[in-house]
CSV table of C-alpha atoms in Angstrom, one decimal:
chain,number,residue,atom,x,y,z
A,1,UNK,CA,-32.2,76.7,73.4
A,2,UNK,CA,-31.5,76.7,77.0
A,3,UNK,CA,-28.4,75.4,78.8
A,4,UNK,CA,-29.7,72.1,80.0
A,5,UNK,CA,-30.6,71.2,77.0
A,6,UNK,CA,-27.9,72.0,75.0
A,7,UNK,CA,-25.5,70.1,77.5
A,8,UNK,CA,-27.8,67.2,77.2
A,9,UNK,CA,-27.6,67.7,73.3
A,10,UNK,CA,-23.6,67.5,73.5
A,11,UNK,CA,-23.6,64.5,75.6
A,12,UNK,CA,-26.2,62.4,73.6
A,13,UNK,CA,-25.0,63.4,70.1
A,14,UNK,CA,-21.9,62.1,71.0
A,15,UNK,CA,-23.0,58.8,72.5
A,16,UNK,CA,-25.1,58.3,69.1
A,17,UNK,CA,-22.5,58.3,66.7
A,18,UNK,CA,-21.4,54.8,67.1
A,19,UNK,CA,-24.6,53.6,65.4
A,20,UNK,CA,-24.0,53.4,61.4
A,21,UNK,CA,-27.4,51.8,60.7
A,22,UNK,CA,-29.1,54.9,59.5
A,23,UNK,CA,-28.6,55.4,55.6
A,24,UNK,CA,-30.9,56.5,52.9
A,25,UNK,CA,-34.6,55.5,53.9
A,26,UNK,CA,-35.9,54.7,50.6
A,27,UNK,CA,-39.3,56.1,51.4
A,28,UNK,CA,-41.5,59.0,50.1
A,29,UNK,CA,-43.6,60.9,52.6
A,30,UNK,CA,-45.1,64.0,50.8
A,31,UNK,CA,-46.0,67.3,52.0
A,32,UNK,CA,-49.2,67.5,54.0
A,33,UNK,CA,-51.3,70.8,54.3
A,34,UNK,CA,-50.8,72.2,57.6
A,35,UNK,CA,-47.8,70.0,58.6
A,36,UNK,CA,-44.1,70.4,58.5
A,37,UNK,CA,-41.4,68.4,56.7
A,38,UNK,CA,-41.2,66.1,54.0
A,39,UNK,CA,-39.1,63.1,52.6
A,40,UNK,CA,-39.7,63.8,49.2
A,41,UNK,CA,-38.2,60.5,48.0
A,42,UNK,CA,-34.8,62.0,49.1
A,43,UNK,CA,-32.4,59.7,51.1
A,44,UNK,CA,-31.8,60.7,54.8
A,45,UNK,CA,-28.9,60.8,57.3
A,46,UNK,CA,-25.8,61.9,55.4
A,47,UNK,CA,-26.8,60.2,52.3
A,48,UNK,CA,-25.9,61.6,49.0
A,49,UNK,CA,-28.9,62.0,46.4
A,50,UNK,CA,-28.5,61.8,42.7
A,51,UNK,CA,-27.7,65.6,42.4
A,52,UNK,CA,-24.9,65.3,44.7
A,53,UNK,CA,-27.0,67.0,47.5
A,54,UNK,CA,-26.2,65.6,51.3
A,55,UNK,CA,-29.1,65.0,53.3
A,56,UNK,CA,-29.0,65.2,57.1
A,57,UNK,CA,-31.2,64.2,60.3
A,58,UNK,CA,-30.9,64.7,63.8
A,59,UNK,CA,-29.2,61.7,65.3
A,60,UNK,CA,-29.9,61.1,68.8
A,61,UNK,CA,-30.3,59.3,72.0
A,62,UNK,CA,-33.1,59.7,74.2
A,63,UNK,CA,-30.7,58.6,77.1
A,64,UNK,CA,-27.0,57.0,77.5
A,65,UNK,CA,-27.9,55.5,80.8
A,66,UNK,CA,-28.2,51.7,80.4
A,67,UNK,CA,-28.8,48.8,82.4
A,68,UNK,CA,-26.9,46.7,80.3
A,69,UNK,CA,-23.0,46.2,80.5
A,70,UNK,CA,-22.2,45.3,77.1
A,71,UNK,CA,-18.5,44.9,76.8
A,72,UNK,CA,-18.1,46.7,73.1
A,73,UNK,CA,-20.7,49.7,73.8
A,74,UNK,CA,-19.5,53.0,75.0
A,75,UNK,CA,-22.3,53.4,76.8
A,76,UNK,CA,-22.1,50.5,79.1
A,77,UNK,CA,-23.1,50.6,82.8
A,78,UNK,CA,-19.6,50.4,84.2
A,79,UNK,CA,-18.2,52.9,82.0
A,80,UNK,CA,-17.5,56.5,83.7
A,81,UNK,CA,-18.9,59.2,81.5
A,82,UNK,CA,-21.1,61.9,81.5
A,83,UNK,CA,-24.8,60.9,81.4
A,84,UNK,CA,-28.0,62.4,80.3
A,85,UNK,CA,-31.7,61.9,79.5
A,86,UNK,CA,-34.2,63.8,77.4
A,87,UNK,CA,-37.7,64.3,78.7
A,88,UNK,CA,-40.0,63.2,75.8
A,89,UNK,CA,-41.2,67.2,75.4
A,90,UNK,CA,-37.6,68.4,75.2
A,91,UNK,CA,-36.5,65.9,72.4
A,92,UNK,CA,-39.9,66.9,70.5
A,93,UNK,CA,-39.3,70.4,70.8
A,94,UNK,CA,-35.8,70.0,70.0
A,95,UNK,CA,-36.6,68.1,66.6
A,96,UNK,CA,-39.0,70.6,65.7
A,97,UNK,CA,-36.7,73.7,66.5
A,98,UNK,CA,-33.8,71.9,64.5
A,99,UNK,CA,-36.1,71.2,61.6
A,100,UNK,CA,-37.4,74.8,61.6
A,101,UNK,CA,-33.8,76.0,61.4
A,102,UNK,CA,-33.2,74.0,58.5
A,103,UNK,CA,-30.2,71.9,60.3
A,104,UNK,CA,-32.2,68.5,60.0
A,105,UNK,CA,-34.7,66.9,57.4
A,106,UNK,CA,-35.3,64.0,59.8
A,107,UNK,CA,-34.8,62.2,62.8
A,108,UNK,CA,-32.8,58.8,63.8
A,109,UNK,CA,-33.9,58.1,67.5
A,110,UNK,CA,-32.1,55.5,69.6
A,111,UNK,CA,-31.7,54.8,73.6
A,112,UNK,CA,-30.0,53.1,76.1
A,113,UNK,CA,-32.4,50.8,78.2
A,114,UNK,CA,-33.4,52.2,81.5
A,115,UNK,CA,-35.4,50.2,84.0
A,116,UNK,CA,-36.5,47.5,81.5
A,117,UNK,CA,-37.2,47.6,77.7
A,118,UNK,CA,-40.6,48.1,77.7
A,119,UNK,CA,-40.5,51.4,79.6
A,120,UNK,CA,-37.5,52.7,77.3
A,121,UNK,CA,-39.6,51.5,74.4
A,122,UNK,CA,-42.6,53.4,75.5
A,123,UNK,CA,-40.6,56.6,75.9
A,124,UNK,CA,-39.5,56.5,72.3
A,125,UNK,CA,-42.7,56.0,70.9
A,126,UNK,CA,-43.9,58.7,73.0
A,127,UNK,CA,-41.4,60.8,71.3
A,128,UNK,CA,-42.4,60.0,67.6
A,129,UNK,CA,-46.1,59.6,68.2
A,130,UNK,CA,-46.2,63.2,69.6
A,131,UNK,CA,-44.2,64.6,66.5
A,132,UNK,CA,-46.5,63.1,64.0
A,133,UNK,CA,-49.9,63.7,65.6
A,134,UNK,CA,-49.2,67.0,67.7
A,135,UNK,CA,-46.6,68.7,65.6
A,136,UNK,CA,-47.6,67.1,62.2
A,137,UNK,CA,-43.9,66.3,61.6
A,138,UNK,CA,-44.0,64.5,58.0
A,139,UNK,CA,-39.9,64.4,57.8
A,140,UNK,CA,-38.1,60.9,57.8
A,141,UNK,CA,-38.4,59.1,61.1
A,142,UNK,CA,-35.8,56.2,61.9
A,143,UNK,CA,-36.2,54.8,65.2
A,144,UNK,CA,-34.4,52.0,66.9
A,145,UNK,CA,-36.6,49.3,68.4
A,146,UNK,CA,-35.4,48.0,71.9
A,147,UNK,CA,-34.3,44.4,72.2
A,148,UNK,CA,-37.0,42.3,74.6
A,149,UNK,CA,-39.8,45.2,74.0
A,150,UNK,CA,-43.3,44.0,73.8
A,151,UNK,CA,-45.0,43.3,70.4
A,152,UNK,CA,-47.7,45.9,71.1
A,153,UNK,CA,-45.1,48.7,71.6
A,154,UNK,CA,-43.5,47.4,68.6
A,155,UNK,CA,-46.5,47.7,66.5
A,156,UNK,CA,-47.3,51.2,67.7
A,157,UNK,CA,-44.1,52.2,66.8
A,158,UNK,CA,-44.5,51.0,63.3
A,159,UNK,CA,-47.3,53.4,63.0
A,160,UNK,CA,-45.4,56.7,63.4
A,161,UNK,CA,-41.7,55.6,62.1
A,162,UNK,CA,-40.7,55.1,58.3
A,163,UNK,CA,-38.2,52.7,59.3
A,164,UNK,CA,-37.5,50.5,62.3
A,165,UNK,CA,-34.4,48.5,63.4
A,166,UNK,CA,-33.1,46.2,65.9
A,167,UNK,CA,-29.2,45.8,65.8
A,168,UNK,CA,-27.9,41.9,66.4
A,169,UNK,CA,-24.5,43.6,67.0
A,170,UNK,CA,-22.6,40.4,67.5
A,171,UNK,CA,-22.9,37.5,64.6
A,172,UNK,CA,-23.3,34.3,66.7
A,173,UNK,CA,-25.2,34.0,70.0
A,174,UNK,CA,-22.2,32.5,71.8
A,175,UNK,CA,-20.1,35.5,71.0
A,176,UNK,CA,-22.9,37.6,72.1
A,177,UNK,CA,-23.4,36.0,75.5
A,178,UNK,CA,-19.5,36.3,76.2
A,179,UNK,CA,-19.6,40.0,75.4
A,180,UNK,CA,-23.1,41.0,76.4
A,181,UNK,CA,-24.2,38.2,78.9
A,182,UNK,CA,-27.5,40.0,79.8
A,183,UNK,CA,-28.5,39.8,76.0
A,184,UNK,CA,-29.6,36.7,74.0
A,185,UNK,CA,-30.7,36.1,70.2
A,186,UNK,CA,-34.5,35.7,71.2
A,187,UNK,CA,-34.7,39.4,72.6
A,188,UNK,CA,-33.2,40.6,69.1
A,189,UNK,CA,-35.0,38.4,66.9
A,190,UNK,CA,-38.5,38.7,68.4
A,191,UNK,CA,-38.8,42.4,67.7
A,192,UNK,CA,-37.6,41.6,64.1
A,193,UNK,CA,-40.5,39.6,63.7
A,194,UNK,CA,-43.0,41.5,65.0
A,195,UNK,CA,-41.8,44.2,62.6
A,196,UNK,CA,-42.2,41.9,59.5
A,197,UNK,CA,-45.5,40.7,60.8
A,198,UNK,CA,-46.5,44.4,61.1
A,199,UNK,CA,-45.4,45.3,57.4
A,200,UNK,CA,-46.8,42.2,55.7
A,201,UNK,CA,-50.1,42.9,57.6
A,202,UNK,CA,-50.1,46.3,56.5
A,203,UNK,CA,-49.5,45.4,53.0
A,204,UNK,CA,-52.7,43.0,53.0
A,205,UNK,CA,-54.7,45.7,54.7
A,206,UNK,CA,-53.9,48.2,52.1
A,207,UNK,CA,-55.0,45.7,49.3
A,208,UNK,CA,-58.5,45.8,50.9
A,209,UNK,CA,-58.8,49.5,52.3
A,210,UNK,CA,-57.0,52.2,50.2
A,211,UNK,CA,-56.4,54.5,53.2
A,212,UNK,CA,-55.3,52.1,55.5
A,213,UNK,CA,-52.3,53.2,57.6
A,214,UNK,CA,-48.8,52.3,56.5
A,215,UNK,CA,-46.5,50.0,58.9
A,216,UNK,CA,-42.8,50.9,58.7
A,217,UNK,CA,-43.0,51.6,55.2
A,218,UNK,CA,-39.3,51.6,54.7
A,219,UNK,CA,-38.9,48.4,56.3
A,220,UNK,CA,-36.0,47.4,58.8
A,221,UNK,CA,-32.6,47.2,59.2
A,222,UNK,CA,-29.7,45.8,61.3
A,223,UNK,CA,-26.1,46.2,62.4
A,224,UNK,CA,-23.3,44.0,63.0
A,225,UNK,CA,-19.9,44.9,64.7
A,226,UNK,CA,-16.9,43.7,62.7
A,227,UNK,CA,-13.9,42.9,64.5
A,228,UNK,CA,-15.0,42.6,68.2
A,229,UNK,CA,-15.2,38.7,67.9
A,230,UNK,CA,-13.1,35.8,65.9
A,231,UNK,CA,-16.3,35.3,63.6
A,232,UNK,CA,-15.2,35.2,59.8
A,233,UNK,CA,-16.6,36.9,57.2
A,234,UNK,CA,-18.3,33.7,56.0
A,235,UNK,CA,-20.2,33.8,59.4
A,236,UNK,CA,-21.1,37.3,58.9
A,237,UNK,CA,-22.3,37.0,55.3
A,238,UNK,CA,-24.3,33.7,56.1
A,239,UNK,CA,-26.3,35.7,58.8
A,240,UNK,CA,-26.9,38.6,56.5
A,241,UNK,CA,-28.0,36.5,53.6
A,242,UNK,CA,-30.4,34.7,56.1
A,243,UNK,CA,-31.7,38.3,57.0
A,244,UNK,CA,-32.0,39.2,53.2
A,245,UNK,CA,-34.6,36.2,52.8
A,246,UNK,CA,-36.9,38.0,54.9
A,247,UNK,CA,-38.9,40.2,52.8
A,248,UNK,CA,-39.0,43.3,55.1
A,249,UNK,CA,-35.1,43.5,55.6
A,250,UNK,CA,-33.7,46.3,53.7
A,251,UNK,CA,-30.2,46.7,54.9
A,252,UNK,CA,-27.7,44.9,57.0
A,253,UNK,CA,-25.0,47.4,58.4
A,254,UNK,CA,-21.3,46.6,59.1
A,255,UNK,CA,-19.5,48.8,61.8
A,256,UNK,CA,-16.0,48.3,62.1
A,257,UNK,CA,-15.2,47.7,66.1
A,258,UNK,CA,-13.8,50.8,67.5
A,259,UNK,CA,-11.9,50.2,70.6
A,260,UNK,CA,-13.6,52.5,73.2
A,261,UNK,CA,-13.3,49.9,76.2
A,262,UNK,CA,-9.9,49.0,75.9
A,263,UNK,CA,-9.4,47.9,79.4
A,264,UNK,CA,-12.1,44.9,78.7
A,265,UNK,CA,-9.7,42.0,78.3
A,266,UNK,CA,-12.5,40.0,76.5
A,267,UNK,CA,-11.9,42.4,73.5
A,268,UNK,CA,-9.2,42.5,70.8
A,269,UNK,CA,-6.4,44.8,71.2
A,270,UNK,CA,-6.7,46.9,68.1
A,271,UNK,CA,-5.0,50.3,67.3
A,272,UNK,CA,-7.7,51.3,64.6
A,273,UNK,CA,-11.3,50.1,63.6
A,274,UNK,CA,-11.1,47.5,60.4
A,275,UNK,CA,-12.3,50.1,58.0
A,276,UNK,CA,-11.0,48.0,54.9
A,277,UNK,CA,-12.7,45.0,56.2
A,278,UNK,CA,-15.8,46.8,57.1
A,279,UNK,CA,-15.7,48.3,53.1
A,280,UNK,CA,-15.1,44.6,51.7
A,281,UNK,CA,-18.1,43.4,53.7
A,282,UNK,CA,-20.3,46.3,52.0
A,283,UNK,CA,-19.0,45.2,48.8
A,284,UNK,CA,-19.9,41.7,49.3
A,285,UNK,CA,-23.3,42.4,50.6
A,286,UNK,CA,-23.9,44.8,47.2
A,287,UNK,CA,-23.2,41.1,45.4
A,288,UNK,CA,-25.7,39.3,47.4
A,289,UNK,CA,-28.2,42.0,47.1
A,290,UNK,CA,-28.0,43.2,43.2
A,291,UNK,CA,-25.6,40.7,41.5
A,292,UNK,CA,-26.8,37.4,42.1
A,293,UNK,CA,-24.2,36.2,43.9
A,294,UNK,CA,-24.3,33.1,46.6
A,295,UNK,CA,-22.4,33.3,50.1
A,296,UNK,CA,-20.5,30.2,49.1
A,297,UNK,CA,-19.3,31.8,46.0
A,298,UNK,CA,-17.9,34.8,48.0
A,299,UNK,CA,-16.6,33.2,50.9
A,300,UNK,CA,-16.4,29.4,51.6
A,301,UNK,CA,-14.5,26.9,53.9
A,302,UNK,CA,-11.2,27.4,51.8
A,303,UNK,CA,-11.5,31.2,51.6
A,304,UNK,CA,-13.6,32.2,55.0
A,305,UNK,CA,-12.3,35.8,54.9
A,306,UNK,CA,-12.7,38.3,52.1
A,307,UNK,CA,-9.5,39.4,50.6
A,308,UNK,CA,-8.5,42.7,51.7
A,309,UNK,CA,-6.6,43.8,49.0
A,310,UNK,CA,-9.2,43.6,46.0
A,311,UNK,CA,-12.9,43.9,45.8
A,312,UNK,CA,-14.8,40.6,46.1
A,313,UNK,CA,-16.2,40.5,42.6
A,314,UNK,CA,-12.5,40.6,41.4
A,315,UNK,CA,-11.2,38.1,43.9
A,316,UNK,CA,-13.9,35.8,42.7
A,317,UNK,CA,-13.1,36.3,39.1
A,318,UNK,CA,-9.6,35.6,39.9
A,319,UNK,CA,-10.3,32.5,41.6
A,320,UNK,CA,-12.4,31.1,38.7
A,321,UNK,CA,-10.6,31.7,35.5
A,322,UNK,CA,-12.5,28.9,33.8
A,323,UNK,CA,-15.3,31.3,33.3
A,324,UNK,CA,-13.4,33.8,31.4
A,325,UNK,CA,-13.1,35.4,29.1
A,326,UNK,CA,-16.7,36.1,28.0
A,327,UNK,CA,-17.7,37.6,24.5
A,328,UNK,CA,-19.3,40.8,25.3
A,329,UNK,CA,-21.6,40.5,22.3
A,330,UNK,CA,-23.0,37.4,23.1
A,331,UNK,CA,-23.0,36.7,27.2
A,332,UNK,CA,-26.1,36.8,29.0
A,333,UNK,CA,-27.0,39.4,31.7
A,334,UNK,CA,-26.1,37.2,34.8
A,335,UNK,CA,-22.7,36.6,33.4
A,336,UNK,CA,-22.1,40.2,32.3
A,337,UNK,CA,-22.7,41.3,36.0
A,338,UNK,CA,-19.9,38.8,37.1
A,339,UNK,CA,-17.2,40.8,35.0
A,340,UNK,CA,-15.2,43.0,37.1
A,341,UNK,CA,-15.5,46.7,35.9
A,342,UNK,CA,-19.2,46.0,34.8
A,343,UNK,CA,-22.0,47.1,36.9
A,344,UNK,CA,-26.0,46.8,36.7
A,345,UNK,CA,-26.4,49.7,34.7
A,346,UNK,CA,-23.7,49.0,32.1
A,347,UNK,CA,-24.8,45.4,32.0
A,348,UNK,CA,-28.2,46.6,30.9
A,349,UNK,CA,-27.0,49.1,28.3
A,350,UNK,CA,-24.8,46.4,26.8
A,351,UNK,CA,-27.7,44.3,26.4
A,352,UNK,CA,-29.8,47.0,24.6
A,353,UNK,CA,-26.9,48.3,22.4
A,354,UNK,CA,-25.4,45.0,21.1
A,355,UNK,CA,-29.0,44.7,19.3
A,356,UNK,CA,-27.7,47.4,17.1
A,357,UNK,CA,-24.0,45.8,16.1
A,358,UNK,CA,-21.2,44.5,17.8
A,359,UNK,CA,-19.8,46.3,20.3
A,360,UNK,CA,-16.1,47.3,20.3
A,361,UNK,CA,-14.0,49.0,23.1
A,362,UNK,CA,-15.0,52.3,22.3
A,363,UNK,CA,-18.5,51.7,22.8
A,364,UNK,CA,-17.8,50.0,26.0
A,365,UNK,CA,-15.9,53.0,27.2
A,366,UNK,CA,-18.8,55.1,26.5
A,367,UNK,CA,-21.2,52.8,28.0
A,368,UNK,CA,-19.1,53.4,31.3
A,369,UNK,CA,-17.3,49.9,31.7
A,370,UNK,CA,-14.3,50.2,33.9
A,371,UNK,CA,-11.8,48.8,31.0
A,372,UNK,CA,-8.8,48.9,33.5
A,373,UNK,CA,-10.5,45.9,35.1
A,374,UNK,CA,-12.7,44.3,32.4
A,375,UNK,CA,-10.1,43.8,29.8
A,376,UNK,CA,-8.6,40.8,31.3
A,377,UNK,CA,-12.2,39.2,31.5
A,378,UNK,CA,-13.9,39.9,28.0
A,379,UNK,CA,-13.5,39.7,24.3
A,380,UNK,CA,-15.3,42.2,21.8
A,381,UNK,CA,-15.1,43.2,18.4
A,382,UNK,CA,-11.4,44.3,18.5
A,383,UNK,CA,-10.1,43.9,21.9
A,384,UNK,CA,-6.4,42.5,22.0
A,385,UNK,CA,-6.1,39.0,23.6
A,386,UNK,CA,-4.5,40.0,26.7
A,387,UNK,CA,-7.0,37.9,28.9
A,388,UNK,CA,-6.5,36.3,32.4
A,389,UNK,CA,-5.4,33.3,30.5
A,390,UNK,CA,-2.7,34.9,29.1
A,391,UNK,CA,-1.6,36.9,32.3
A,392,UNK,CA,-1.8,35.0,35.4
A,393,UNK,CA,-4.7,35.7,38.0
A,394,UNK,CA,-1.5,36.5,40.5
A,395,UNK,CA,-0.2,38.9,37.8
A,396,UNK,CA,-3.6,40.6,37.6
A,397,UNK,CA,-4.0,40.9,41.4
A,398,UNK,CA,-0.8,42.7,41.6
A,399,UNK,CA,-1.9,45.2,39.2
A,400,UNK,CA,-4.9,46.4,41.3
A,401,UNK,CA,-3.3,46.2,44.7
A,402,UNK,CA,-3.4,49.8,46.2
A,403,UNK,CA,-1.2,51.3,48.8
A,404,UNK,CA,-3.0,51.8,51.9
A,405,UNK,CA,-4.1,55.3,52.7
A,406,UNK,CA,-4.2,57.0,56.1
A,407,UNK,CA,-7.2,59.2,55.4
A,408,UNK,CA,-10.1,58.1,57.5
A,409,UNK,CA,-13.2,59.8,56.9
A,410,UNK,CA,-15.8,60.7,59.6
A,411,UNK,CA,-19.1,61.1,57.9
A,412,UNK,CA,-20.9,61.9,61.4
A,413,UNK,CA,-22.5,65.6,61.4
A,414,UNK,CA,-20.9,67.6,64.0
A,415,UNK,CA,-23.5,70.5,64.7
A,416,UNK,CA,-21.8,73.6,65.9
A,417,UNK,CA,-23.3,73.8,69.4
A,418,UNK,CA,-21.8,77.3,70.2
A,419,UNK,CA,-23.8,79.0,67.2
A,420,UNK,CA,-27.1,76.9,68.1
A,421,UNK,CA,-28.8,79.6,69.9
């Protein structure tokens, strides 16, 4: 690797680390004879597989030059920082070389906007097209679609990328216009619509033609910055819920605002990113997607923000003692999912296991229920009657409030550049 490319890599890998919307793909792209790489159904980009293996990818920007001056972005036009731009061939060759050296198993590609959205998008598409068609790269590719890019370029990108995403960044348009005056919701939502149309059209074509090309088979995702504006968790989760109504939206990511531009008075004065709030939003997002909760059950006008001390499901249960305790041997599946300490897998095991006899505490522990939480919300064969009604919600809440730990984790892979020869 020559010195020029290495210097660009250092700059553009650092610039790319603030985008968190690049987790497991959920796509399987099998090995093809004569090609290199495969996804084999594994998660990509610092995700952990079922056997505990960490999967990595090259998370890089084509350029950190940008025509926009978004207040929250480290790469904003007015910032005085080192700038770099890869040529298409440099980035393609870099990806292939990193794969051959077993540094990565896929690519997450984003970019600042130079000249105009279509010019930038065209170069991004050229990178992934060359990887697929010239180098026959079969590994995972996640590409960020540029807001404002044309439908033709978005559709071409979907032919080569496993996943496309467009970051909405700010939960409402008023706040977006305040922090990023050159952007609007239309330029962000239109590419999302193009991706959705492409995926649905591909599904229909594959019903008629077996070998029709798959369009962005892993769907799309987006990201919102948390804490840069005064938007409540209710505002954020309502927007997320609306996105999840779209058939192709797979994930909404939440990124705690990192105060990289402290000089900008439009931004809040934060010492640290709101990581606890970010974590609670991910937990609430999980409830929306897999536990059949509605947004107004998690947050509402009375409780517009999530409780930072306890997880959202426990918070809901403590606010609704009238639903508890439930009989573990009689409750339906949907109600079992609402019990703190019972997950999807354990709820299914309960349904199956109780067909063979009433369940007690021993069986519930073997199933995997977290009895430390669940014991206050359930009854079973011999469980003592210390339920939420014998112990007040506030008392139970205090049992689960943990002291904050100052151990922030940075999951961004730092490539040892000095040894990358």
